[in-house]
Amino acid sequence: MAAPTLAAFPGELQAGTRVEVKGRLVGPRAVAADLIEIDTRQGEEDGLGGVIESVDATARTLAVMGIKISTSAETALAGESREPIVFADFKQGQWISVDGTLGADGVLKASEVRIKPPKQQGSRATKLEGRVSQVDGARNTFTLLGATVTVTPQTEIVKKQPGGGGQ
C-alpha cells in the first residue's frame, strides 16, 4: 500500500473536516500523526490530551503543546478516578485530557479537564480533536487547534463512522 498523503483523501480532509489525531509532539505546536480518524459526526467538542507544560493559578490557565487552556468556575475538573478536584491539583508534567471549545483567539475554553495516568509513550504522546482549519497538501500538513499536524508514511488514516469506531 502506498504511503498516505493528504492528496489521497480529496474532499475528505479539508478545512472544516472534523478529525481526531493521535501522535507525537515534535516541536512547539507541531505533531507527527500516528493515527488520523476522519469523523463524520457533527457537533462534538474540541479536545486535546498531553502533558501540562505550565500552570497559571492566578489566571486559571494551563498550557499543553503550547496551546493555552482557560478554565472557569463552570469547568468540570476531575482526577484520575474522575473524582472532583480543584485547580490547585494541576501540576506541570501531569498528563491531562481536555474537552472544550477553541476560541478565535486560539485559547481552548475548557468545559472539562481530567488528569490521566501517565502514558507509556512518555511526555511526547499527544491527542488533538476538532475541525481542521487549514490544509497544505504540498507539505502533507494541516492545522488543528492551532497546531501543525504532519502526515508521515507511517500515519494510519481511517474514517470514523457515526455511532462507532474507525473503518
Short mmCIF file of C-alpha atoms in Angstrom, two decimals:
data_model
loop_
_atom_site.label_atom_id
_atom_site.label_comp_id
_atom_site.label_asym_id
_atom_site.label_seq_id
_atom_site.Cartn_x
_atom_site.Cartn_y
_atom_site.Cartn_z
CA MET A 1 0.00 0.00 0.00
CA ALA A 2 1.27 3.47 -0.85
CA ALA A 3 2.24 5.86 1.92
CA PRO A 4 -0.68 8.07 2.96
CA THR A 5 -0.79 11.61 1.68
CA LEU A 6 -3.42 14.27 2.05
CA ALA A 7 -3.96 14.11 -1.73
CA ALA A 8 -5.20 10.52 -1.27
CA PHE A 9 -8.21 11.89 0.64
CA PRO A 10 -9.59 14.65 -1.64
CA GLY A 11 -12.76 16.18 -0.28
CA GLU A 12 -12.45 14.24 2.97
CA LEU A 13 -9.61 16.03 4.74
CA GLN A 14 -10.13 19.73 4.18
CA ALA A 15 -10.80 22.89 6.17
CA GLY A 16 -13.85 22.24 8.34
CA THR A 17 -13.40 18.46 8.46
CA ARG A 18 -13.66 17.07 11.99
CA VAL A 19 -10.72 14.80 12.92
CA GLU A 20 -9.11 13.09 15.89
CA VAL A 21 -5.32 12.83 15.76
CA LYS A 22 -3.08 10.68 17.93
CA GLY A 23 0.61 11.33 17.52
CA ARG A 24 3.90 12.57 18.89
CA LEU A 25 4.91 16.08 19.78
CA VAL A 26 7.86 17.01 17.54
CA GLY A 27 8.12 20.72 18.38
CA PRO A 28 6.10 23.64 19.71
CA ARG A 29 2.57 23.20 18.34
CA ALA A 30 3.88 20.52 15.95
CA VAL A 31 2.64 16.91 15.87
CA ALA A 32 3.66 13.92 13.73
CA ALA A 33 0.43 11.93 13.31
CA ASP A 34 0.38 8.20 14.05
CA LEU A 35 -3.40 7.91 13.55
CA ILE A 36 -5.93 10.28 11.96
CA GLU A 37 -9.62 9.48 12.29
CA ILE A 38 -11.85 11.46 9.92
CA ASP A 39 -15.05 11.98 11.93
CA THR A 40 -18.33 12.29 10.02
CA ARG A 41 -20.31 13.02 13.20
CA GLN A 42 -21.46 16.56 13.88
CA GLY A 43 -21.38 18.83 16.90
CA GLU A 44 -18.62 17.29 19.01
CA GLU A 45 -16.43 19.48 21.25
CA ASP A 46 -12.79 20.24 20.55
CA GLY A 47 -10.27 18.45 22.71
CA LEU A 48 -6.67 17.60 23.38
CA GLY A 49 -4.57 15.36 25.52
CA GLY A 50 -0.98 15.84 26.56
CA VAL A 51 1.45 16.88 29.25
CA ILE A 52 0.94 20.12 31.18
CA GLU A 53 3.79 22.48 30.27
CA SER A 54 2.75 25.34 32.54
CA VAL A 55 0.15 26.25 35.16
CA ASP A 56 -1.01 29.80 35.93
CA ALA A 57 -3.06 29.51 39.13
CA THR A 58 -3.98 33.22 39.18
CA ALA A 59 -5.42 33.20 35.64
CA ARG A 60 -6.66 29.57 35.99
CA THR A 61 -4.94 28.61 32.73
CA LEU A 62 -2.85 25.63 31.64
CA ALA A 63 -0.67 25.08 28.58
CA VAL A 64 -0.34 21.80 26.67
CA MET A 65 1.64 21.66 23.39
CA GLY A 66 1.89 25.44 23.53
CA ILE A 67 -1.92 25.67 23.43
CA LYS A 68 -3.40 27.84 26.18
CA ILE A 69 -6.34 26.27 28.05
CA SER A 70 -8.61 28.52 30.09
CA THR A 71 -10.83 27.25 32.89
CA SER A 72 -13.65 28.91 34.80
CA ALA A 73 -15.81 28.16 37.83
CA GLU A 74 -18.07 26.16 35.46
CA THR A 75 -15.24 23.90 34.19
CA ALA A 76 -15.51 20.33 35.50
CA LEU A 77 -12.15 19.31 37.00
CA ALA A 78 -11.51 15.61 37.62
CA GLY A 79 -8.70 13.40 38.89
CA GLU A 80 -7.55 10.03 37.52
CA SER A 81 -10.54 8.25 39.10
CA ARG A 82 -12.89 11.00 37.84
CA GLU A 83 -13.21 12.37 41.39
CA PRO A 84 -13.78 16.15 41.62
CA ILE A 85 -10.59 18.15 42.20
CA VAL A 86 -9.60 21.81 42.48
CA PHE A 87 -7.45 23.81 40.05
CA ALA A 88 -4.51 23.76 42.50
CA ASP A 89 -4.28 19.97 41.96
CA PHE A 90 -2.91 20.50 38.43
CA LYS A 91 0.89 20.32 38.23
CA GLN A 92 3.42 20.73 35.45
CA GLY A 93 4.29 17.33 33.94
CA GLN A 94 0.87 15.71 34.52
CA TRP A 95 -0.93 14.13 31.55
CA ILE A 96 -4.40 15.63 31.07
CA SER A 97 -7.36 15.32 28.73
CA VAL A 98 -9.34 18.47 27.90
CA ASP A 99 -12.75 18.99 26.28
CA GLY A 100 -13.89 22.45 25.29
CA THR A 101 -14.23 24.98 22.50
CA LEU A 102 -11.38 26.65 20.64
CA GLY A 103 -11.91 30.41 20.57
CA ALA A 104 -10.97 32.74 17.74
CA ASP A 105 -8.09 33.87 19.99
CA GLY A 106 -6.56 30.36 19.86
CA VAL A 107 -7.40 29.63 23.51
CA LEU A 108 -9.18 26.36 24.31
CA LYS A 109 -12.02 27.25 26.68
CA ALA A 110 -12.34 24.07 28.75
CA SER A 111 -15.66 22.53 29.76
CA GLU A 112 -13.83 19.59 31.38
CA VAL A 113 -10.20 18.87 32.35
CA ARG A 114 -9.21 15.40 33.60
CA ILE A 115 -5.90 14.15 34.99
CA LYS A 116 -4.96 10.93 33.19
CA PRO A 117 -2.48 8.19 34.11
CA PRO A 118 0.97 8.81 32.58
CA LYS A 119 1.27 7.43 29.04
CA GLN A 120 3.75 4.65 28.31
CA GLN A 121 4.89 6.60 25.25
CA GLY A 122 6.07 9.35 27.59
CA SER A 123 5.59 13.08 27.51
CA ARG A 124 5.69 13.34 23.70
CA ALA A 125 2.41 11.43 23.16
CA THR A 126 -0.48 13.72 22.33
CA LYS A 127 -4.05 13.77 21.08
CA LEU A 128 -5.99 16.52 19.28
CA GLU A 129 -9.64 16.60 18.30
CA GLY A 130 -11.54 19.26 16.39
CA ARG A 131 -12.08 20.84 13.00
CA VAL A 132 -9.23 21.27 10.52
CA SER A 133 -8.64 24.99 9.90
CA GLN A 134 -6.12 24.77 7.04
CA VAL A 135 -4.63 22.10 4.73
CA ASP A 136 -1.25 22.25 2.96
CA GLY A 137 -1.23 19.30 0.56
CA ALA A 138 2.23 20.18 -0.78
CA ARG A 139 3.75 19.81 2.72
CA ASN A 140 1.41 16.99 3.79
CA THR A 141 0.29 19.04 6.81
CA PHE A 142 -2.88 20.51 8.23
CA THR A 143 -3.70 22.84 11.11
CA LEU A 144 -5.81 21.66 14.05
CA LEU A 145 -6.39 23.71 17.23
CA GLY A 146 -3.56 25.98 16.07
CA ALA A 147 -1.07 23.09 15.87
CA THR A 148 0.58 21.84 12.67
CA VAL A 149 -0.10 18.14 12.11
CA THR A 150 2.21 16.27 9.71
CA VAL A 151 1.11 13.14 7.84
CA THR A 152 4.07 10.73 7.60
CA PRO A 153 4.49 7.46 5.66
CA GLN A 154 3.65 5.65 8.92
CA THR A 155 0.41 7.58 9.55
CA GLU A 156 -2.77 5.49 9.53
CA ILE A 157 -5.83 7.36 8.22
CA VAL A 158 -9.30 5.94 8.87
CA LYS A 159 -12.87 7.17 8.62
CA LYS A 160 -14.83 7.11 11.88
CA GLN A 161 -18.42 6.06 11.25
CA PRO A 162 -21.41 7.56 13.13
CA GLY A 163 -22.07 5.53 16.25
CA GLY A 164 -18.80 3.64 16.27
CA GLY A 165 -15.13 3.28 15.61
CA GLY A 166 -12.96 3.62 12.55
CA GLN A 167 -13.34 1.88 9.22
#
